[in-house]
Amino acid sequence: MLEITPSLQENGAEPLFMQLYRYLREELLKGNIPSGTRLPSIRTLAGHLQLSRTPVALAYEQLLAEGFIESRPRSGYFAAVLKTNGTGTDAGRGAAPALSTLPPRAYHAPHHEQPAFDFGYGSVDIGQFPITKWRRWMNRCIQQEGGRLLLYGELQGEEELREEIAAYLHQTRGVRCLPEQIIVGAGTYHSLDLLFQLLAEDVNRMAAEEAVNDGVKALLGRFRYPCIPLRLEKDGVSIEDVKQSGAQAVYVTPSHQFPFGMTLSAGKRMELLQWAQQTGGYIIENDYDGEFRYGGRPIPSLQSMDEHGRVIYIGTFSKILTPSLRISYMVLPFPLLQRFHSPGHTYDQLASPIFQHTLYHFMKSGELSRHIRKMRTLYQHKQQALLGHIRRLMGDQAEIIGAGSGLHILLRLSPEREEEEMIRSAGLAGVRVYPISVYALDPAHAPSSTVMLGYGGLSAQQIEAGIERLAAAWFGQKPEG
């Protein structure tokens, strides 16, 4: 039954039936009572509101006379279909302010938009997600745990999962840590938000690569300390800028810089670690897609080279499996871990215990390792298809940036043109590509004539067709390769 709970003043200047009439009229106009909804009977509503039937009957009669409700024989009263001005209020009160739409994501199309070809960075190949095996493990862990997973989870993350993550990170990324050092989070931004809280006592100035993920950029802007942009060179962040920054913490993506794709060289890694040791500063290493490297030797994490506990390592399962799981992890040096456990610290675990335990079984069974090997091969084939079609159809008019690893590349066009125009003309052709300027800490230093193309969520056929449309949209015809 539809519940109607107006605020009625029995001793007010206005009669009860008029108060009830005005309330119902407002709810009907706003759409809070949708057209076709059956209203409570006079007897039922009078009993619910502890009134006599007379004021309810009078209110219904007035609404019926004005066409706000209709009476159906032997069925009752129903909300009528109203032709309003779309404001949701009666005309005498003026139009309500329009609700602003949410800002678009910088790296993938919203669900209600379906471009023919979406080169979104945030997409993975969900068709390859092992849903049957995942469901089997999830059902099993719920049954075995006897309902415990339906309650609040462990503050630091489920112990079994942290043990598996520690072993996994050591095998695949060279990370050296104890399970007790790992904090499970609900995505990278959640982990970073927690970390910035923990660093607040030690940091009055942060430094970061001059281009960072837009979510990271937003987080950096929320905290009290200023953030100093660090120039990016062919072999990674400028160490000279780090030394001159006066920062107590530095944010880097050394294995695959986001969004430009370069790798921090071995020499710069050693210099950065020396800076942290000498100054007592922290290095925040975001290893967001370190599993997907397609050429050369695997590059160990920066944390694996750290002998003095100055590197904070952050990673996620979003690119490996699917972003919707919302499971990330952070390896804290012991001083920060002690602060995390201090009584004055407030923090809640937002990653689902059910998903955490399912992931634990998925990792322990060896399914995760098999899935990563499969996806690495698949994504490498997709990248090769992407690069081949760009070179064939765009030739020297397009420069490919950051193709060594990950799930995206940058494309710089020649002759130069505006980023906005590149995106607009691609959109008119049914292709979604994405801006780079949004990632710059200083927009004045954003590269020109450059856009981002992600390929994880597209098939090889879609990649080819999408690049063909881009070549036609940007160059008018297929250039000679």
Tab-separated table of C-alpha atoms in Angstrom:
chain	number	residue	atom	x	y	z
A	1	MET	CA	0.000	0.000	0.000
A	2	LEU	CA	1.157	3.516	-0.799
A	3	GLU	CA	2.032	5.246	2.464
A	4	ILE	CA	1.011	8.897	2.769
A	5	THR	CA	2.424	10.786	5.738
A	6	PRO	CA	1.655	14.502	5.637
A	7	SER	CA	2.357	16.960	8.426
A	8	LEU	CA	-1.115	18.008	9.594
A	9	GLN	CA	-1.908	20.678	12.181
A	10	GLU	CA	-5.188	19.753	13.904
A	11	ASN	CA	-5.499	23.188	15.504
A	12	GLY	CA	-4.209	25.098	12.520
A	13	ALA	CA	-5.976	27.956	10.781
A	14	GLU	CA	-6.572	25.787	7.698
A	15	PRO	CA	-9.050	22.882	7.827
A	16	LEU	CA	-7.590	19.378	7.899
A	17	PHE	CA	-9.111	18.399	4.567
A	18	MET	CA	-7.483	21.438	2.895
A	19	GLN	CA	-4.082	20.603	4.434
A	20	LEU	CA	-4.382	17.042	3.176
A	21	TYR	CA	-5.567	18.215	-0.239
A	22	ARG	CA	-2.606	20.585	-0.641
A	23	TYR	CA	-0.131	17.914	0.427
A	24	LEU	CA	-1.511	15.320	-2.009
A	25	ARG	CA	-1.719	17.857	-4.826
A	26	GLU	CA	1.957	18.753	-4.322
A	27	GLU	CA	3.015	15.098	-4.289
A	28	LEU	CA	1.059	14.417	-7.480
A	29	LEU	CA	2.531	17.447	-9.250
A	30	LYS	CA	6.081	16.563	-8.244
A	31	GLY	CA	5.626	13.015	-9.473
A	32	ASN	CA	6.287	11.563	-6.037
A	33	ILE	CA	2.986	9.762	-6.578
A	34	PRO	CA	3.391	8.551	-10.187
A	35	SER	CA	0.418	8.477	-12.536
A	36	GLY	CA	-1.504	5.236	-12.331
A	37	THR	CA	-0.620	4.673	-8.681
A	38	ARG	CA	-3.498	3.385	-6.593
A	39	LEU	CA	-4.194	5.605	-3.599
A	40	PRO	CA	-5.267	4.216	-0.216
A	41	SER	CA	-9.012	3.941	0.272
A	42	ILE	CA	-10.731	6.641	2.331
A	43	ARG	CA	-11.143	4.212	5.227
A	44	THR	CA	-7.533	3.028	5.075
A	45	LEU	CA	-5.995	6.497	4.879
A	46	ALA	CA	-8.234	7.803	7.662
A	47	GLY	CA	-7.115	4.935	9.881
A	48	HIS	CA	-3.454	5.499	9.000
A	49	LEU	CA	-3.647	9.230	9.805
A	50	GLN	CA	-5.886	8.733	12.873
A	51	LEU	CA	-8.553	11.002	11.376
A	52	SER	CA	-12.262	10.707	10.777
A	53	ARG	CA	-13.244	9.725	7.242
A	54	THR	CA	-14.751	13.151	6.467
A	55	PRO	CA	-11.552	15.215	5.871
A	56	VAL	CA	-10.074	12.411	3.754
A	57	ALA	CA	-13.251	12.149	1.680
A	58	LEU	CA	-13.365	15.921	1.166
A	59	ALA	CA	-9.711	16.051	0.095
A	60	TYR	CA	-10.245	13.208	-2.402
A	61	GLU	CA	-13.368	14.902	-3.767
A	62	GLN	CA	-11.460	18.138	-4.413
A	63	LEU	CA	-8.600	16.300	-6.132
A	64	LEU	CA	-11.103	14.350	-8.201
A	65	ALA	CA	-12.923	17.535	-9.252
A	66	GLU	CA	-9.639	19.147	-10.365
A	67	GLY	CA	-8.511	16.082	-12.304
A	68	PHE	CA	-5.546	15.160	-10.142
A	69	ILE	CA	-6.981	11.730	-9.371
A	70	GLU	CA	-9.583	9.509	-10.998
A	71	SER	CA	-12.109	7.061	-9.577
A	72	ARG	CA	-12.440	3.603	-11.074
A	73	PRO	CA	-15.578	1.566	-10.229
A	74	ARG	CA	-14.930	-1.212	-7.710
A	75	SER	CA	-11.185	-0.422	-7.854
A	76	GLY	CA	-10.672	2.825	-5.960
A	77	TYR	CA	-8.798	6.079	-6.568
A	78	PHE	CA	-5.766	6.376	-8.863
A	79	ALA	CA	-3.301	9.166	-9.665
A	80	ALA	CA	-4.239	10.713	-13.015
A	81	VAL	CA	-1.881	11.430	-15.915
A	82	LEU	CA	-0.959	15.116	-15.543
A	83	LYS	CA	0.223	17.538	-18.193
A	84	THR	CA	2.587	19.760	-16.221
A	85	ASN	CA	5.146	22.323	-17.274
A	86	GLY	CA	7.912	19.938	-16.196
A	87	THR	CA	8.930	21.967	-13.184
A	88	GLY	CA	7.479	19.598	-10.616
A	89	THR	CA	5.756	22.473	-8.796
A	90	ASP	CA	2.588	24.471	-9.266
A	91	ALA	CA	2.896	27.535	-11.447
A	92	GLY	CA	2.442	30.013	-8.604
A	93	ARG	CA	5.708	28.958	-6.981
A	94	GLY	CA	7.872	29.343	-10.046
A	95	ALA	CA	10.119	26.846	-11.755
A	96	ALA	CA	12.428	24.710	-9.682
A	97	PRO	CA	16.112	25.026	-10.544
A	98	ALA	CA	17.265	22.438	-13.059
A	99	LEU	CA	19.456	19.705	-11.629
A	100	SER	CA	22.941	19.827	-13.069
A	101	THR	CA	24.156	16.726	-14.839
A	102	LEU	CA	27.127	14.813	-13.476
A	103	PRO	CA	30.455	15.664	-15.139
A	104	PRO	CA	31.497	13.118	-17.779
A	105	ARG	CA	34.246	10.652	-16.983
A	106	ALA	CA	37.538	11.643	-18.544
A	107	TYR	CA	38.355	8.142	-19.747
A	108	HIS	CA	35.184	6.224	-20.661
A	109	ALA	CA	31.667	6.894	-21.866
A	110	PRO	CA	28.772	6.821	-19.368
A	111	HIS	CA	26.478	3.801	-19.499
A	112	HIS	CA	23.569	5.737	-20.974
A	113	GLU	CA	25.699	6.716	-23.974
A	114	GLN	CA	26.630	4.040	-26.464
A	115	PRO	CA	29.083	5.313	-29.088
A	116	ALA	CA	29.683	2.905	-31.930
A	117	PHE	CA	33.344	2.618	-30.949
A	118	ASP	CA	34.492	3.596	-27.455
A	119	PHE	CA	38.270	3.749	-27.040
A	120	GLY	CA	37.819	4.202	-23.307
A	121	TYR	CA	40.762	3.611	-21.022
A	122	GLY	CA	38.555	2.429	-18.158
A	123	SER	CA	37.257	-0.592	-20.089
A	124	VAL	CA	38.481	-4.175	-19.813
A	125	ASP	CA	37.432	-7.228	-21.805
A	126	ILE	CA	34.545	-8.303	-19.574
A	127	GLY	CA	33.709	-11.137	-21.964
A	128	GLN	CA	36.842	-12.898	-20.723
A	129	PHE	CA	35.978	-12.562	-17.045
A	130	PRO	CA	35.691	-16.116	-15.639
A	131	ILE	CA	32.216	-15.557	-14.258
A	132	THR	CA	31.341	-19.257	-13.842
A	133	LYS	CA	34.427	-19.984	-11.758
A	134	TRP	CA	34.013	-16.752	-9.810
A	135	ARG	CA	30.395	-17.570	-8.997
A	136	ARG	CA	31.354	-21.073	-7.890
A	137	TRP	CA	33.966	-19.768	-5.456
A	138	MET	CA	31.656	-17.033	-4.180
A	139	ASN	CA	28.839	-19.496	-3.451
A	140	ARG	CA	31.247	-21.861	-1.747
A	141	CYS	CA	32.840	-19.239	0.497
A	142	ILE	CA	29.442	-17.913	1.625
A	143	GLN	CA	28.289	-21.415	2.538
A	144	GLN	CA	31.532	-22.347	4.278
A	145	GLU	CA	31.720	-19.176	6.346
A	146	GLY	CA	28.257	-19.686	7.819
A	147	GLY	CA	27.055	-16.137	7.250
A	148	ARG	CA	30.078	-14.356	8.759
A	149	LEU	CA	30.745	-12.643	5.446
A	150	LEU	CA	27.373	-10.939	5.604
A	151	LEU	CA	28.633	-8.852	8.540
A	152	TYR	CA	31.297	-6.147	8.754
A	153	GLY	CA	34.721	-7.223	7.522
A	154	GLU	CA	38.151	-6.936	9.116
A	155	LEU	CA	39.352	-3.345	9.376
A	156	GLN	CA	42.604	-4.043	7.541
A	157	GLY	CA	41.114	-6.525	5.087
A	158	GLU	CA	40.520	-10.260	5.391
A	159	GLU	CA	43.631	-12.024	6.708
A	160	GLU	CA	43.517	-14.881	4.198
A	161	LEU	CA	43.409	-12.467	1.283
A	162	ARG	CA	46.278	-10.391	2.638
A	163	GLU	CA	48.425	-13.519	2.854
A	164	GLU	CA	47.674	-14.356	-0.776
A	165	ILE	CA	48.338	-10.785	-1.910
A	166	ALA	CA	51.720	-10.745	-0.138
A	167	ALA	CA	52.765	-13.970	-1.895
A	168	TYR	CA	51.404	-12.774	-5.239
A	169	LEU	CA	53.206	-9.420	-5.071
A	170	HIS	CA	56.515	-11.066	-4.184
A	171	GLN	CA	56.264	-13.507	-7.100
A	172	THR	CA	55.075	-11.074	-9.760
A	173	ARG	CA	56.430	-7.656	-8.731
A	174	GLY	CA	59.263	-8.458	-6.308
A	175	VAL	CA	57.488	-6.667	-3.448
A	176	ARG	CA	58.844	-7.577	-0.019
A	177	CYS	CA	56.292	-7.307	2.735
A	178	LEU	CA	54.437	-9.144	5.451
A	179	PRO	CA	50.670	-9.713	5.223
A	180	GLU	CA	50.396	-7.464	8.286
A	181	GLN	CA	51.661	-4.515	6.202
A	182	ILE	CA	48.873	-4.805	3.633
A	183	ILE	CA	45.716	-2.693	3.841
A	184	VAL	CA	42.909	-3.800	1.527
A	185	GLY	CA	40.894	-0.942	0.044
A	186	ALA	CA	37.852	-0.379	-2.149
A	187	GLY	CA	39.732	0.898	-5.190
A	188	THR	CA	42.859	2.964	-5.728
A	189	TYR	CA	41.219	6.272	-4.810
A	190	HIS	CA	40.023	4.787	-1.531
A	191	SER	CA	43.547	3.579	-0.750
A	192	LEU	CA	45.074	6.949	-1.630
A	193	ASP	CA	42.501	8.845	0.397
A	194	LEU	CA	43.427	6.765	3.439
A	195	LEU	CA	47.133	7.208	2.756
A	196	PHE	CA	46.911	10.987	2.533
A	197	GLN	CA	45.188	10.988	5.914
A	198	LEU	CA	48.027	8.924	7.371
A	199	LEU	CA	50.662	11.224	5.860
A	200	ALA	CA	49.094	14.420	7.165
A	201	GLU	CA	51.404	14.561	10.214
A	202	ASP	CA	54.589	14.197	8.136
A	203	VAL	CA	53.824	16.092	4.940
A	204	ASN	CA	53.409	19.802	4.372
A	205	ARG	CA	54.343	19.640	0.689
A	206	MET	CA	53.681	16.915	-1.879
A	207	ALA	CA	55.281	16.469	-5.299
A	208	ALA	CA	53.802	14.487	-8.176
A	209	GLU	CA	54.400	13.795	-11.833
A	210	GLU	CA	53.129	16.747	-13.860
A	211	ALA	CA	50.342	14.567	-15.308
A	212	VAL	CA	48.341	12.205	-13.090
A	213	ASN	CA	45.040	10.356	-13.165
A	214	ASP	CA	42.127	12.793	-12.795
A	215	GLY	CA	40.905	11.051	-9.631
A	216	VAL	CA	44.377	11.335	-8.094
A	217	LYS	CA	44.469	14.985	-9.165
A	218	ALA	CA	41.191	15.611	-7.346
A	219	LEU	CA	42.458	13.894	-4.183
A	220	LEU	CA	45.665	15.909	-4.184
A	221	GLY	CA	43.600	19.067	-4.366
A	222	ARG	CA	41.563	18.140	-1.299
A	223	PHE	CA	44.389	18.037	1.227
A	224	ARG	CA	46.014	20.929	3.006
A	225	TYR	CA	49.493	20.614	1.490
A	226	PRO	CA	50.402	22.106	-1.896
A	227	CYS	CA	51.367	19.771	-4.738
A	228	ILE	CA	54.457	20.566	-6.832
A	229	PRO	CA	54.400	19.312	-10.463
A	230	LEU	CA	57.478	17.349	-11.548
A	231	ARG	CA	58.559	17.391	-15.183
A	232	LEU	CA	58.404	14.175	-17.148
A	233	GLU	CA	61.372	13.157	-19.295
A	234	LYS	CA	61.866	10.241	-21.669
A	235	ASP	CA	63.065	8.029	-18.826
A	236	GLY	CA	60.563	9.192	-16.224
A	237	VAL	CA	60.169	11.932	-13.673
A	238	SER	CA	62.849	14.607	-13.330
A	239	ILE	CA	64.976	13.780	-10.272
A	240	GLU	CA	66.333	17.316	-10.249
A	241	ASP	CA	62.773	18.584	-9.816
A	242	VAL	CA	62.258	16.117	-6.966
A	243	LYS	CA	65.349	17.400	-5.163
A	244	GLN	CA	64.322	21.020	-5.592
A	245	SER	CA	60.681	20.513	-4.681
A	246	GLY	CA	61.121	20.622	-0.904
A	247	ALA	CA	58.491	17.871	-0.695
A	248	GLN	CA	58.242	15.220	1.989
A	249	ALA	CA	56.389	12.781	-0.292
A	250	VAL	CA	56.481	12.096	-4.032
A	251	TYR	CA	53.745	10.390	-6.078
A	252	VAL	CA	54.972	8.369	-9.091
A	253	THR	CA	53.830	5.666	-11.517
A	254	PRO	CA	57.306	4.289	-12.325
A	255	SER	CA	56.479	1.067	-14.180
A	256	HIS	CA	54.074	2.692	-16.651
A	257	GLN	CA	53.626	6.418	-16.218
A	258	PHE	CA	50.015	7.500	-16.477
A	259	PRO	CA	49.114	8.737	-19.012
A	260	PHE	CA	52.340	9.075	-21.069
A	261	GLY	CA	53.561	5.505	-20.675
A	262	MET	CA	57.288	5.935	-20.073
A	263	THR	CA	59.156	3.731	-17.578
A	264	LEU	CA	61.352	5.167	-14.841
A	265	SER	CA	64.944	4.189	-15.652
A	266	ALA	CA	67.086	2.097	-13.311
A	267	GLY	CA	69.425	5.033	-12.641
A	268	LYS	CA	66.556	7.341	-11.708
A	269	ARG	CA	65.055	4.658	-9.478
A	270	MET	CA	68.268	4.534	-7.463
A	271	GLU	CA	68.424	8.340	-7.265
A	272	LEU	CA	64.821	8.560	-6.125
A	273	LEU	CA	65.402	5.983	-3.392
A	274	GLN	CA	68.539	7.843	-2.276
A	275	TRP	CA	66.539	11.071	-2.070
A	276	ALA	CA	63.953	9.355	0.140
A	277	GLN	CA	66.619	7.885	2.417
A	278	GLN	CA	68.541	11.146	2.789
A	279	THR	CA	65.527	13.387	3.348
A	280	GLY	CA	63.245	10.961	5.200
A	281	GLY	CA	60.647	11.450	2.489
A	282	TYR	CA	58.156	8.904	1.247
A	283	ILE	CA	57.700	7.604	-2.289
A	284	ILE	CA	54.136	6.655	-3.261
A	285	GLU	CA	54.376	4.014	-5.982
A	286	ASN	CA	51.132	3.430	-7.887
A	287	ASP	CA	51.640	0.202	-9.836
A	288	TYR	CA	48.194	0.324	-11.428
A	289	ASP	CA	48.780	-2.048	-14.382
A	290	GLY	CA	52.227	-3.543	-13.835
A	291	GLU	CA	51.013	-6.993	-14.892
A	292	PHE	CA	50.606	-5.955	-18.537
A	293	ARG	CA	54.024	-5.436	-20.066
A	294	TYR	CA	54.516	-6.650	-23.628
A	295	GLY	CA	58.175	-6.186	-24.475
A	296	GLY	CA	61.479	-6.768	-22.698
A	297	ARG	CA	62.075	-8.112	-19.223
A	298	PRO	CA	59.514	-7.648	-16.442
A	299	ILE	CA	60.382	-4.547	-14.434
A	300	PRO	CA	60.421	-5.101	-10.660
A	301	SER	CA	58.599	-2.619	-8.491
A	302	LEU	CA	60.367	0.328	-6.917
A	303	GLN	CA	59.396	-1.097	-3.530
A	304	SER	CA	61.444	-4.226	-4.220
A	305	MET	CA	64.598	-2.063	-4.316
A	306	ASP	CA	63.784	-0.177	-1.102
A	307	GLU	CA	66.062	-1.067	1.825
A	308	HIS	CA	64.894	1.647	4.215
A	309	GLY	CA	61.092	1.458	4.290
A	310	ARG	CA	60.455	4.662	2.339
A	311	VAL	CA	58.196	3.301	-0.453
A	312	ILE	CA	54.425	2.980	-0.101
A	313	TYR	CA	53.199	0.510	-2.714
A	314	ILE	CA	49.647	0.669	-4.140
A	315	GLY	CA	47.959	-1.664	-6.613
A	316	THR	CA	44.548	-2.837	-7.746
A	317	PHE	CA	42.715	-5.807	-9.262
A	318	SER	CA	40.559	-3.545	-11.452
A	319	LYS	CA	42.617	-3.995	-14.624
A	320	ILE	CA	43.314	-7.684	-14.024
A	321	LEU	CA	39.725	-8.738	-13.358
A	322	THR	CA	37.029	-6.054	-13.459
A	323	PRO	CA	36.685	-2.585	-11.873
A	324	SER	CA	33.347	-3.445	-10.255
A	325	LEU	CA	35.014	-5.678	-7.634
A	326	ARG	CA	36.462	-2.536	-5.995
A	327	ILE	CA	39.452	-4.258	-4.395
A	328	SER	CA	42.795	-2.507	-4.093
A	329	TYR	CA	45.742	-2.940	-1.743
A	330	MET	CA	48.411	-0.810	-0.118
A	331	VAL	CA	51.695	-1.896	1.468
A	332	LEU	CA	52.584	0.422	4.329
A	333	PRO	CA	56.018	0.920	5.940
A	334	PHE	CA	55.869	0.071	9.642
A	335	PRO	CA	55.695	3.653	10.994
A	336	LEU	CA	52.580	4.345	8.903
A	337	LEU	CA	51.140	0.952	9.788
A	338	GLN	CA	51.501	1.829	13.482
A	339	ARG	CA	49.675	5.090	12.826
A	340	PHE	CA	46.907	3.196	11.029
A	341	HIS	CA	46.369	1.119	14.183
A	342	SER	CA	46.496	4.090	16.538
A	343	PRO	CA	43.338	4.783	18.604
A	344	GLY	CA	42.947	8.266	17.144
A	345	HIS	CA	42.651	7.026	13.579
A	346	THR	CA	39.166	6.543	12.138
A	347	TYR	CA	38.716	4.336	9.098
A	348	ASP	CA	36.185	1.849	7.789
A	349	GLN	CA	36.681	-1.121	5.502
A	350	LEU	CA	34.643	-0.602	2.357
A	351	ALA	CA	35.720	-3.603	0.268
A	352	SER	CA	33.098	-6.366	0.401
A	353	PRO	CA	34.159	-9.291	2.642
A	354	ILE	CA	32.305	-11.605	0.236
A	355	PHE	CA	34.384	-10.414	-2.710
A	356	GLN	CA	37.553	-10.492	-0.614
A	357	HIS	CA	37.063	-14.141	0.315
A	358	THR	CA	36.071	-15.051	-3.224
A	359	LEU	CA	39.258	-13.433	-4.494
A	360	TYR	CA	41.255	-15.325	-1.875
A	361	HIS	CA	39.952	-18.657	-3.177
A	362	PHE	CA	40.422	-17.493	-6.761
A	363	MET	CA	44.081	-16.673	-6.076
A	364	LYS	CA	44.849	-19.732	-3.962
A	365	SER	CA	43.425	-22.085	-6.607
A	366	GLY	CA	45.778	-20.671	-9.235
A	367	GLU	CA	42.921	-19.245	-11.314
A	368	LEU	CA	44.170	-15.671	-11.027
A	369	SER	CA	47.629	-16.513	-12.417
A	370	ARG	CA	46.090	-18.406	-15.325
A	371	HIS	CA	43.705	-15.533	-16.009
A	372	ILE	CA	46.527	-12.958	-16.026
A	373	ARG	CA	48.582	-14.996	-18.513
A	374	LYS	CA	45.554	-15.306	-20.766
A	375	MET	CA	44.694	-11.612	-20.597
A	376	ARG	CA	48.291	-10.501	-21.140
A	377	THR	CA	48.384	-12.440	-24.412
A	378	LEU	CA	44.948	-11.162	-25.466
A	379	TYR	CA	45.716	-7.520	-24.712
A	380	GLN	CA	49.048	-7.748	-26.503
A	381	HIS	CA	47.270	-9.002	-29.637
A	382	LYS	CA	44.772	-6.150	-29.364
A	383	GLN	CA	47.550	-3.610	-28.992
A	384	GLN	CA	49.381	-4.999	-32.014
A	385	ALA	CA	46.175	-4.716	-34.035
A	386	LEU	CA	45.677	-1.126	-32.857
A	387	LEU	CA	49.224	-0.052	-33.693
A	388	GLY	CA	49.162	-1.835	-37.060
A	389	HIS	CA	45.938	-0.145	-38.179
A	390	ILE	CA	47.136	3.292	-37.026
A	391	ARG	CA	50.386	2.954	-38.978
A	392	ARG	CA	48.602	1.602	-42.053
A	393	LEU	CA	45.843	4.214	-42.142
A	394	MET	CA	47.491	7.306	-40.642
A	395	GLY	CA	51.140	6.832	-41.515
A	396	ASP	CA	53.472	9.652	-40.516
A	397	GLN	CA	50.551	11.888	-39.569
A	398	ALA	CA	50.157	10.136	-36.205
A	399	GLU	CA	52.767	9.579	-33.499
A	400	ILE	CA	52.141	6.698	-31.078
A	401	ILE	CA	53.189	7.346	-27.471
A	402	GLY	CA	53.493	4.868	-24.594
A	403	ALA	CA	52.993	1.537	-26.363
A	404	GLY	CA	55.261	-0.599	-24.186
A	405	SER	CA	52.644	-1.784	-21.709
A	406	GLY	CA	49.236	-1.163	-20.191
A	407	LEU	CA	45.815	-0.851	-21.823
A	408	HIS	CA	46.050	2.533	-23.552
A	409	ILE	CA	48.186	4.619	-25.857
A	410	LEU	CA	48.420	8.309	-26.690
A	411	LEU	CA	48.065	9.532	-30.260
A	412	ARG	CA	49.615	12.824	-31.366
A	413	LEU	CA	48.544	14.148	-34.765
A	414	SER	CA	50.470	16.178	-37.301
A	415	PRO	CA	49.858	18.896	-38.342
A	416	GLU	CA	48.769	20.102	-34.908
A	417	ARG	CA	45.122	20.700	-34.080
A	418	GLU	CA	43.060	21.430	-30.997
A	419	GLU	CA	42.297	18.573	-28.608
A	420	GLU	CA	38.645	19.568	-28.437
A	421	GLU	CA	38.305	19.535	-32.217
A	422	MET	CA	39.927	16.084	-32.452
A	423	ILE	CA	37.451	14.701	-29.941
A	424	ARG	CA	34.483	16.442	-31.564
A	425	SER	CA	35.230	15.251	-35.103
A	426	ALA	CA	35.824	11.714	-33.834
A	427	GLY	CA	32.497	11.838	-32.005
A	428	LEU	CA	30.664	12.868	-35.158
A	429	ALA	CA	32.055	9.706	-36.749
A	430	GLY	CA	30.712	7.590	-33.883
A	431	VAL	CA	34.090	7.147	-32.197
A	432	ARG	CA	34.887	8.219	-28.634
A	433	VAL	CA	38.481	9.225	-27.857
A	434	TYR	CA	39.603	11.042	-24.716
A	435	PRO	CA	41.439	14.202	-23.648
A	436	ILE	CA	44.895	14.426	-22.113
A	437	SER	CA	44.670	17.970	-20.802
A	438	VAL	CA	42.503	16.883	-17.839
A	439	TYR	CA	45.466	15.021	-16.322
A	440	ALA	CA	47.891	17.955	-16.252
A	441	LEU	CA	48.524	19.485	-12.809
A	442	ASP	CA	49.289	22.678	-14.717
A	443	PRO	CA	46.936	22.903	-17.732
A	444	ALA	CA	49.335	25.313	-19.449
A	445	HIS	CA	51.789	22.430	-19.860
A	446	ALA	CA	49.289	19.968	-21.351
A	447	PRO	CA	50.468	18.534	-24.692
A	448	SER	CA	48.769	19.736	-27.847
A	449	SER	CA	47.167	17.666	-30.603
A	450	THR	CA	47.127	14.542	-28.400
A	451	VAL	CA	44.332	12.200	-27.307
A	452	MET	CA	44.078	8.929	-25.410
A	453	LEU	CA	42.899	5.631	-26.884
A	454	GLY	CA	42.180	2.651	-24.658
A	455	TYR	CA	41.674	-0.732	-26.276
A	456	GLY	CA	40.990	-3.252	-23.503
A	457	GLY	CA	37.219	-3.358	-24.004
A	458	LEU	CA	37.203	-3.552	-27.819
A	459	SER	CA	37.530	-6.575	-30.093
A	460	ALA	CA	40.152	-6.674	-32.859
A	461	GLN	CA	37.392	-6.078	-35.428
A	462	GLN	CA	36.073	-3.065	-33.513
A	463	ILE	CA	39.586	-1.662	-33.223
A	464	GLU	CA	40.101	-1.869	-36.980
A	465	ALA	CA	36.719	-0.310	-37.819
A	466	GLY	CA	37.186	2.423	-35.219
A	467	ILE	CA	40.620	3.407	-36.530
A	468	GLU	CA	39.244	3.501	-40.071
A	469	ARG	CA	36.602	5.982	-38.940
A	470	LEU	CA	39.174	8.078	-37.095
A	471	ALA	CA	41.419	8.252	-40.157
A	472	ALA	CA	38.482	9.398	-42.276
A	473	ALA	CA	37.336	11.930	-39.656
A	474	TRP	CA	40.758	13.458	-39.034
A	475	PHE	CA	42.361	13.264	-42.475
A	476	GLY	CA	39.413	13.065	-44.871
A	477	GLN	CA	40.851	10.010	-46.586
A	478	LYS	CA	43.172	7.143	-45.876
A	479	PRO	CA	46.737	8.465	-46.192
A	480	GLU	CA	49.392	6.437	-47.936
A	481	GLY	CA	51.190	4.381	-45.290
